[in-house]
Coordinates of C-alpha atoms in Angstrom, one line a residue:
Chain A
M98 CA -16.2 -64.6 -19.9
A99 CA -13.6 -63.4 -17.5
R100 CA -14.6 -60.3 -15.4
L101 CA -12.3 -57.3 -14.9
P102 CA -11.4 -56.5 -11.3
E103 CA -13.4 -53.6 -9.9
H104 CA -10.5 -51.1 -9.9
L105 CA -9.8 -51.7 -13.6
K106 CA -13.4 -51.1 -14.7
S107 CA -14.0 -47.7 -16.2
A108 CA -16.1 -45.4 -14.1
P109 CA -19.4 -44.1 -15.3
A110 CA -19.0 -41.0 -17.5
G111 CA -20.3 -38.5 -14.9
R112 CA -18.1 -39.9 -12.1
E113 CA -15.0 -39.7 -14.3
R114 CA -15.6 -36.1 -15.2
V115 CA -16.0 -35.1 -11.5
S116 CA -12.9 -37.1 -10.6
Q117 CA -10.9 -35.1 -13.2
E118 CA -12.2 -31.8 -11.9
V119 CA -11.3 -32.8 -8.4
M120 CA -7.8 -33.9 -9.5
Q121 CA -7.4 -30.6 -11.4
E122 CA -8.5 -28.6 -8.4
H123 CA -6.1 -30.5 -6.3
Q124 CA -3.3 -29.9 -8.7
R125 CA -4.2 -26.2 -8.9
E126 CA -4.0 -25.9 -5.2
R127 CA -0.6 -27.6 -5.1
V128 CA 0.8 -25.4 -7.8
V129 CA -0.6 -22.2 -6.1
G130 CA 0.9 -23.3 -2.8
R131 CA 4.3 -23.5 -4.4
A132 CA 3.9 -20.3 -6.4
I133 CA 3.2 -18.2 -3.3
P134 CA 6.9 -18.2 -2.0
V135 CA 8.1 -17.5 -5.6
F136 CA 5.9 -14.5 -6.0
A137 CA 6.7 -13.2 -2.5
K138 CA 10.5 -13.7 -2.8
R139 CA 11.1 -12.8 -6.4
G140 CA 8.3 -10.2 -6.7
Y141 CA 5.4 -10.4 -9.1
N142 CA 7.1 -8.6 -11.9
A143 CA 10.4 -10.6 -11.8
T144 CA 8.5 -13.9 -11.6
T145 CA 8.4 -15.7 -14.9
I146 CA 6.2 -18.6 -16.1
D147 CA 9.3 -20.7 -16.0
D148 CA 9.8 -20.0 -12.3
L149 CA 6.2 -21.1 -11.6
L150 CA 6.6 -24.2 -13.7
A151 CA 9.8 -25.2 -11.9
A152 CA 8.3 -24.5 -8.4
G153 CA 5.0 -26.2 -9.2
K154 CA 6.7 -29.1 -11.0
V155 CA 4.3 -28.8 -13.8
G156 CA 4.6 -28.7 -17.5
V157 CA 3.7 -25.6 -19.5
G158 CA 0.6 -27.2 -21.1
N159 CA -0.6 -28.4 -17.8
F160 CA 0.0 -24.9 -16.2
Y161 CA -2.2 -23.3 -18.9
E162 CA -4.9 -25.9 -18.3
L163 CA -4.9 -24.8 -14.6
F164 CA -4.5 -21.0 -15.1
A165 CA -5.0 -18.4 -17.7
G166 CA -1.5 -17.1 -17.1
K167 CA 0.8 -15.6 -14.4
E168 CA -1.7 -13.0 -13.3
D169 CA -4.5 -15.6 -12.9
C170 CA -2.1 -17.8 -10.8
F171 CA -1.3 -14.8 -8.7
L172 CA -5.0 -13.9 -8.2
V173 CA -5.8 -17.5 -7.2
A174 CA -3.0 -17.3 -4.6
Y175 CA -4.3 -13.9 -3.4
E176 CA -7.8 -15.3 -2.9
R177 CA -6.5 -18.3 -1.1
I178 CA -4.5 -16.3 1.4
F179 CA -7.2 -13.7 1.8
S180 CA -9.8 -16.4 2.6
A181 CA -7.4 -18.0 5.2
A182 CA -6.7 -14.6 6.8
R183 CA -10.4 -13.7 6.9
E184 CA -11.3 -16.9 8.5
E185 CA -8.7 -16.3 11.2
V186 CA -10.0 -12.8 11.8
E187 CA -13.6 -13.8 11.8
T188 CA -13.2 -16.7 14.1
A189 CA -11.0 -14.8 16.6
A190 CA -14.1 -13.4 18.3
A191 CA -17.1 -15.3 19.5
P192 CA -20.4 -14.5 17.9
G193 CA -22.3 -11.8 19.8
E194 CA -19.2 -10.0 21.1
D195 CA -19.4 -6.3 20.6
W196 CA -17.6 -4.2 18.0
A197 CA -14.7 -3.2 20.2
E198 CA -14.0 -6.8 21.3
K199 CA -14.3 -8.1 17.7
T200 CA -12.0 -5.4 16.4
Y201 CA -9.5 -6.0 19.2
L202 CA -9.4 -9.7 18.7
G203 CA -9.6 -9.5 14.9
L204 CA -6.6 -7.1 14.8
R205 CA -4.6 -9.4 17.0
A206 CA -5.5 -12.4 14.8
L207 CA -4.5 -10.4 11.7
I208 CA -1.1 -9.5 13.1
D209 CA -0.5 -13.1 14.3
F210 CA -1.4 -14.3 10.8
G211 CA 1.0 -11.9 9.1
L212 CA 3.8 -12.8 11.4
A213 CA 3.2 -16.6 11.1
H214 CA 2.9 -16.3 7.3
P215 CA 5.2 -13.5 6.2
L216 CA 5.4 -14.7 2.6
E217 CA 1.6 -14.8 2.2
A218 CA 1.3 -11.4 3.9
R219 CA 3.9 -10.0 1.6
L220 CA 2.0 -11.3 -1.5
V221 CA -1.3 -9.7 -0.3
L222 CA 0.1 -6.4 1.1
L223 CA 3.0 -5.6 -1.2
E224 CA 3.0 -7.6 -4.4
A225 CA -0.7 -7.1 -5.1
Q226 CA 0.1 -3.4 -5.7
S227 CA 2.2 -4.1 -8.7
A228 CA 0.5 -7.2 -10.0
G229 CA -2.0 -5.6 -12.4
D230 CA -5.4 -3.9 -12.2
A231 CA -7.3 -6.9 -10.9
A232 CA -4.9 -7.5 -8.0
L233 CA -4.8 -3.8 -7.2
S234 CA -8.5 -3.6 -7.2
R235 CA -8.7 -6.5 -4.7
Y236 CA -6.1 -4.8 -2.5
N237 CA -8.0 -1.6 -2.5
G238 CA -11.2 -3.5 -1.8
L239 CA -9.6 -5.1 1.2
L240 CA -8.8 -1.6 2.6
D241 CA -12.3 -0.4 1.8
E242 CA -13.8 -3.3 3.7
A243 CA -11.7 -2.5 6.7
L244 CA -12.8 1.1 6.4
V245 CA -16.5 0.2 6.5
W246 CA -15.8 -2.0 9.6
L247 CA -14.1 0.9 11.4
R248 CA -17.0 3.3 10.6
R249 CA -19.3 1.0 12.5
G250 CA -17.2 1.8 15.6
R251 CA -17.9 5.5 15.1
E252 CA -21.6 4.7 15.1
Q253 CA -21.5 2.6 18.2
H254 CA -19.1 4.7 20.4
R255 CA -20.3 8.1 21.4
G256 CA -16.8 9.5 21.9
A257 CA -15.9 8.6 18.3
R258 CA -18.7 10.6 16.7
D259 CA -16.6 13.8 17.0
L260 CA -13.6 12.2 15.2
P261 CA -12.9 14.2 12.0
P262 CA -14.2 12.8 8.7
G263 CA -11.6 10.6 7.1
F264 CA -10.2 9.3 10.4
E265 CA -11.1 5.7 9.5
R266 CA -9.4 6.0 6.1
A267 CA -6.3 7.4 7.6
S268 CA -6.3 4.6 10.2
V269 CA -6.7 1.8 7.6
S270 CA -4.1 3.3 5.2
G271 CA -1.7 3.8 8.1
L272 CA -2.2 0.2 9.3
A273 CA -1.6 -1.2 5.8
F274 CA 1.6 0.8 5.4
Y275 CA 2.7 -0.1 8.9
L276 CA 2.3 -3.8 8.2
Q277 CA 4.1 -3.4 4.8
Q278 CA 7.1 -1.8 6.6
C279 CA 7.2 -4.6 9.1
L280 CA 7.2 -7.1 6.2
L281 CA 10.1 -5.3 4.5
E282 CA 12.2 -5.2 7.6
P283 CA 14.5 -8.2 8.0
R284 CA 14.4 -8.2 11.8
G285 CA 11.8 -10.3 13.7
H286 CA 8.8 -8.7 15.2
D287 CA 7.1 -9.3 18.5
A288 CA 3.4 -9.8 18.0
E289 CA 2.6 -8.2 21.4
D290 CA 4.5 -5.0 20.6
L291 CA 3.0 -4.7 17.1
F292 CA -0.5 -5.3 18.4
G293 CA 0.0 -2.8 21.3
E294 CA 1.0 0.0 18.8
V295 CA -1.8 -0.8 16.3
A296 CA -4.4 -0.9 19.1
A297 CA -3.2 2.4 20.5
M298 CA -3.2 4.1 17.1
I299 CA -6.4 2.7 15.7
L300 CA -8.7 1.5 18.4
E301 CA -8.0 3.9 21.2
P302 CA -9.3 7.0 19.4
I303 CA -12.6 5.3 18.8
I304 CA -13.3 3.6 22.1
G305 CA -11.0 5.7 24.4
A306 CA -7.9 4.9 26.4
R307 CA -9.7 3.7 29.5
A308 CA -12.0 1.4 27.5
L309 CA -9.0 0.0 25.6
A310 CA -7.2 -0.7 28.9
R311 CA -10.4 -2.4 30.4
L312 CA -10.7 -4.5 27.2
R313 CA -7.1 -5.5 27.3
D314 CA -7.3 -6.5 31.0
S315 CA -10.6 -8.4 30.7
L316 CA -9.4 -10.4 27.6
A317 CA -6.1 -11.1 29.2
A318 CA -7.9 -12.4 32.3
T319 CA -10.2 -14.6 30.1
A320 CA -7.2 -15.9 28.2
Chain B
M223 CA 27.6 4.9 -20.6
T224 CA 27.6 7.4 -17.7
G225 CA 26.5 6.8 -14.1
G226 CA 23.2 6.7 -12.3
R227 CA 21.5 9.8 -13.7
G228 CA 22.7 9.5 -17.2
G229 CA 25.4 12.1 -16.6
L230 CA 22.9 14.7 -15.7
D231 CA 22.2 16.1 -12.3
G232 CA 18.6 15.7 -10.9
A233 CA 17.1 18.9 -12.2
A234 CA 18.8 18.6 -15.5
L235 CA 17.6 15.1 -16.1
L236 CA 14.0 16.0 -15.3
A237 CA 14.2 18.9 -17.7
H238 CA 16.0 16.9 -20.4
P239 CA 13.8 15.7 -23.3
L240 CA 14.7 12.1 -22.4
G241 CA 13.7 12.6 -18.7
R242 CA 10.4 14.2 -19.7
A243 CA 9.8 11.4 -22.3
V244 CA 10.4 8.7 -19.7
V245 CA 7.8 10.2 -17.4
E246 CA 5.2 10.8 -20.1
V247 CA 5.5 7.4 -21.8
V248 CA 5.6 5.4 -18.5
N249 CA 2.5 7.3 -17.3
E250 CA 0.7 6.7 -20.6
R251 CA 1.5 3.1 -21.3
G252 CA 2.4 1.8 -17.9
Y253 CA 5.8 0.5 -16.9
E254 CA 5.5 -2.9 -18.6
L255 CA 4.5 -1.6 -22.0
A256 CA 6.8 1.4 -22.1
D257 CA 10.0 0.8 -24.1
V258 CA 13.2 2.5 -25.2
A259 CA 11.9 3.0 -28.7
A260 CA 8.9 5.0 -27.3
F261 CA 11.3 7.1 -25.2
L262 CA 13.4 7.9 -28.2
A263 CA 10.5 8.8 -30.4
R264 CA 8.9 11.1 -27.7
A265 CA 12.2 12.8 -26.9
D266 CA 13.3 12.9 -30.5
V267 CA 16.8 11.9 -29.7
P268 CA 19.1 9.3 -31.4
E269 CA 19.4 5.9 -29.7
A270 CA 23.2 6.5 -29.3
E271 CA 22.4 9.4 -26.9
F272 CA 20.1 7.2 -24.8
R273 CA 22.6 4.4 -24.8
G274 CA 25.3 6.8 -23.8
R275 CA 23.4 7.7 -20.7
F276 CA 21.5 4.6 -19.7
A277 CA 22.0 0.8 -19.9
G278 CA 18.3 0.3 -20.7
K279 CA 14.7 1.0 -19.6
P280 CA 15.0 0.0 -16.0
E281 CA 18.1 2.2 -15.5
A282 CA 16.4 5.2 -17.2
V283 CA 13.2 4.9 -15.2
L284 CA 15.2 4.5 -11.9
A285 CA 17.4 7.5 -12.7
V286 CA 14.3 9.7 -13.4
L287 CA 12.6 8.4 -10.2
E288 CA 15.7 9.1 -8.1
A289 CA 16.0 12.6 -9.6
M290 CA 12.3 13.3 -8.9
I291 CA 12.5 12.0 -5.3
G292 CA 15.7 14.1 -4.8
E293 CA 14.0 17.3 -6.0
F294 CA 10.9 16.6 -3.9
R295 CA 12.8 15.9 -0.8
R296 CA 15.0 19.0 -1.1
R297 CA 11.9 21.2 -1.4
V298 CA 10.0 19.6 1.4
D299 CA 13.1 19.5 3.7
E300 CA 13.7 23.1 3.2
A301 CA 10.1 24.0 4.0
Y302 CA 10.3 21.8 7.1
R303 CA 13.5 23.3 8.3
S304 CA 12.3 26.8 7.9
G305 CA 8.8 26.1 9.2
G306 CA 9.4 26.8 12.9
A307 CA 8.7 24.5 15.8
W308 CA 6.9 21.2 15.4
P309 CA 4.0 20.9 14.3
D310 CA 4.3 24.2 12.4
S311 CA 7.3 22.7 10.6
L312 CA 5.4 19.6 9.7
R313 CA 2.4 21.6 8.4
A314 CA 4.9 23.6 6.3
A315 CA 6.2 20.4 4.9
G316 CA 2.7 19.2 4.1
H317 CA 1.9 22.5 2.3
E318 CA 5.1 22.1 0.2
T319 CA 4.1 18.6 -0.6
V320 CA 0.8 19.8 -1.9
R321 CA 2.5 22.6 -3.9
W322 CA 4.7 20.0 -5.6
L323 CA 1.8 17.7 -6.3
L324 CA -0.2 20.6 -7.9
E325 CA 2.8 21.7 -9.9
H326 CA 3.8 18.3 -11.1
P327 CA 0.8 15.9 -11.3
G328 CA 2.6 13.9 -14.0
R329 CA 5.7 13.4 -11.8
A330 CA 3.5 12.5 -8.9
R331 CA 1.7 9.8 -10.9
F332 CA 5.0 8.5 -12.1
A333 CA 6.5 8.2 -8.7
M334 CA 3.5 6.9 -6.8
V335 CA 1.7 4.6 -9.3
S336 CA 3.3 4.2 -12.7
T337 CA 6.6 2.9 -11.4
A338 CA 5.0 0.5 -8.9
P339 CA 6.0 -2.5 -11.1
A340 CA 9.5 -1.1 -11.7
G341 CA 11.3 -3.5 -9.4
D342 CA 13.0 -3.7 -6.0
M343 CA 15.3 -0.7 -6.5
A344 CA 12.4 1.7 -7.3
R345 CA 10.4 0.3 -4.4
A346 CA 13.4 0.8 -2.1
R347 CA 13.8 4.4 -3.2
R348 CA 10.1 5.1 -2.5
E349 CA 10.3 3.3 0.9
E350 CA 13.4 5.5 1.8
L351 CA 11.4 8.6 1.0
F352 CA 8.4 7.5 3.0
L353 CA 10.6 6.6 6.0
W354 CA 12.2 9.9 5.8
G355 CA 8.7 11.5 5.9
A356 CA 8.0 9.3 8.9
S357 CA 11.1 10.6 10.6
L358 CA 9.8 14.2 10.2
V359 CA 6.5 13.2 11.8
D360 CA 8.4 11.5 14.6
E361 CA 10.2 14.6 15.5
G362 CA 7.0 15.4 17.3
R363 CA 8.3 13.1 20.0
S364 CA 10.7 15.9 21.0
V365 CA 7.7 18.1 21.9
A366 CA 5.4 15.4 23.3
A367 CA 4.5 15.7 27.0
D368 CA 5.3 12.0 27.5
P369 CA 7.5 10.8 24.6
A370 CA 7.7 7.3 26.0
A371 CA 3.9 7.0 25.8
V372 CA 3.9 7.7 22.0
P373 CA 3.8 4.4 20.0
T374 CA 7.2 3.7 18.5
R375 CA 5.9 3.6 15.0
A376 CA 3.4 6.5 15.2
G377 CA 5.3 8.3 12.5
V378 CA 5.2 5.3 10.2
I379 CA 1.4 4.9 10.6
A380 CA 0.8 8.6 10.1
I381 CA 2.9 8.8 6.9
G382 CA 1.3 5.6 5.7
A383 CA -2.0 7.3 5.8
V384 CA -0.6 10.0 3.6
V385 CA 1.1 7.6 1.2
E386 CA -1.9 5.4 0.7
D387 CA -4.2 8.4 0.2
L388 CA -1.9 9.9 -2.4
R389 CA -1.5 6.6 -4.2
R390 CA -5.2 6.1 -4.5
H391 CA -5.7 9.7 -5.6
Q392 CA -3.1 9.1 -8.3
E393 CA -4.6 5.8 -9.4
G394 CA -8.0 7.5 -9.6
T395 CA -9.5 5.0 -7.2
L396 CA -10.0 7.5 -4.4
F397 CA -11.6 10.8 -5.4
G398 CA -11.6 14.0 -3.7
D399 CA -9.6 17.0 -3.0
I400 CA -6.0 16.7 -1.8
L401 CA -6.1 20.2 -0.3
G402 CA -9.2 19.2 1.8
A403 CA -7.3 16.0 2.9
L404 CA -4.3 17.9 4.3
P405 CA -5.9 19.0 7.6
R406 CA -7.0 15.5 8.5
M407 CA -3.6 14.1 7.6
M408 CA -2.2 16.7 10.0
Y409 CA -4.7 15.6 12.6
A410 CA -3.6 12.0 12.3
A411 CA 0.1 13.0 12.5
V412 CA -0.2 15.3 15.4
R413 CA -2.6 13.3 17.6
P414 CA -0.3 10.7 18.9
Y415 CA 2.3 13.3 19.9
L416 CA 0.4 16.3 21.2
G417 CA -3.1 14.8 21.9
E418 CA -6.6 15.4 20.8
A419 CA -6.9 19.1 21.4
A420 CA -3.8 20.0 19.4
A421 CA -4.7 17.6 16.7
R422 CA -8.1 19.3 16.4
R423 CA -6.6 22.7 15.9
E424 CA -5.0 21.3 12.7
L425 CA -8.5 20.8 11.3
A426 CA -9.1 24.5 11.5
M427 CA -5.7 25.8 10.3
P428 CA -6.0 28.0 7.2
L429 CA -4.2 27.2 4.0
P430 CA -1.3 29.5 3.0
A431 CA -2.4 32.3 0.7
D432 CA -0.8 30.8 -2.4
L433 CA -2.6 27.5 -1.9
E434 CA -5.8 29.2 -0.9
R435 CA -5.9 31.1 -4.2
G436 CA -7.7 29.0 -6.6
A437 CA -8.4 26.3 -4.0
A438 CA -12.2 26.8 -4.3
E439 CA -11.9 26.4 -8.0
R440 CA -9.7 23.3 -7.7
R441 CA -12.2 21.8 -5.3
R442 CA -15.1 22.6 -7.6
V443 CA -13.3 21.0 -10.5
A444 CA -12.4 17.9 -8.4
R445 CA -16.0 17.5 -7.4
H446 CA -17.2 18.0 -10.9
L447 CA -14.7 15.5 -12.3
F448 CA -15.3 12.9 -9.7

């Protein structure tokens, strides 16, 4: 009896199922990657399923196999961008560096990420606010996470202990709004300028002007 | 069909049954689920009247939002201009903002939260308002000891803190007392321009008598509710 070549033989049941899952995940990633500019440019509410099908080059049946709907697709995109930004921020500082250095480098990485990926930043910082309760909850959670991080600075820096209650919330809210405004402005932004302003408004009240200058100088020398 | 505000000036539109219905229905159902039929039913006006004023839901919502922003801005601008030197003027504007919020909680929710999904024009109107607020904050540059040392966007960051706080209060995802938040908002706005000592004075500034009246009760209710 003639034998089938290896590549034509059917895979064992388990392997085939895994392979389909991997393929589906791959397809999901591809469609999400193409959906991000659509959500960012058209806005969440103006984006239709047809827009997503056209951008993702996928049929309607296939789309609904990959996502529960438009909102689900948006949330997957949000999580993907958020994970990438978090990784940039977390790897910006070496383990063991103190709070001020981590915050300084993390803020810088965040601004660099936003400027390098304006559509992604727009989706997370602007569109998430009008993309339903789940997206809004993630956006608020992002701000709350930053708030908790800034509060650690107050614990570690004696001079910050006298800051009024709510200082951190005002800082995080102000930063989020500031970045949104930058994304809405058509003109280009200089990362150095943006970062200098953000550091002066957010980090300096916590660690002090002299400590911020020392940090800036020492990190510039290291770089 | 008449122009932007349905043939009514700002105050008249807000007082008109259709204007009130748009605010109530959008607040109750959310922008996506609100529809013209619900506006008509709530306002108890014939469809022809609505169609004579607005092309559809987006135009009606935008007209009401613009009227609301216009009304708010006039009041706050007047308070700011008659408030004395900066930061007294800014504090007066802050107090007027709180008065408006307390008088019109439904309008505040409509403007800050319910119309968030209402498209680019609504967003642009809100952004214009916020940037106008940032320009009032940034007038602090004229009294700063070293204006060049003040970050270029200090006003935007300060107003952003206010906007985000108000948004979350309106959403119900940040609980607390808006009167209690005012001094720390002033602290954040004043600090970049006049320094730490002047900013700290804002934390101890008393509320105007009309806001102080009933403030304790409002704070108690806020704590009880949340």
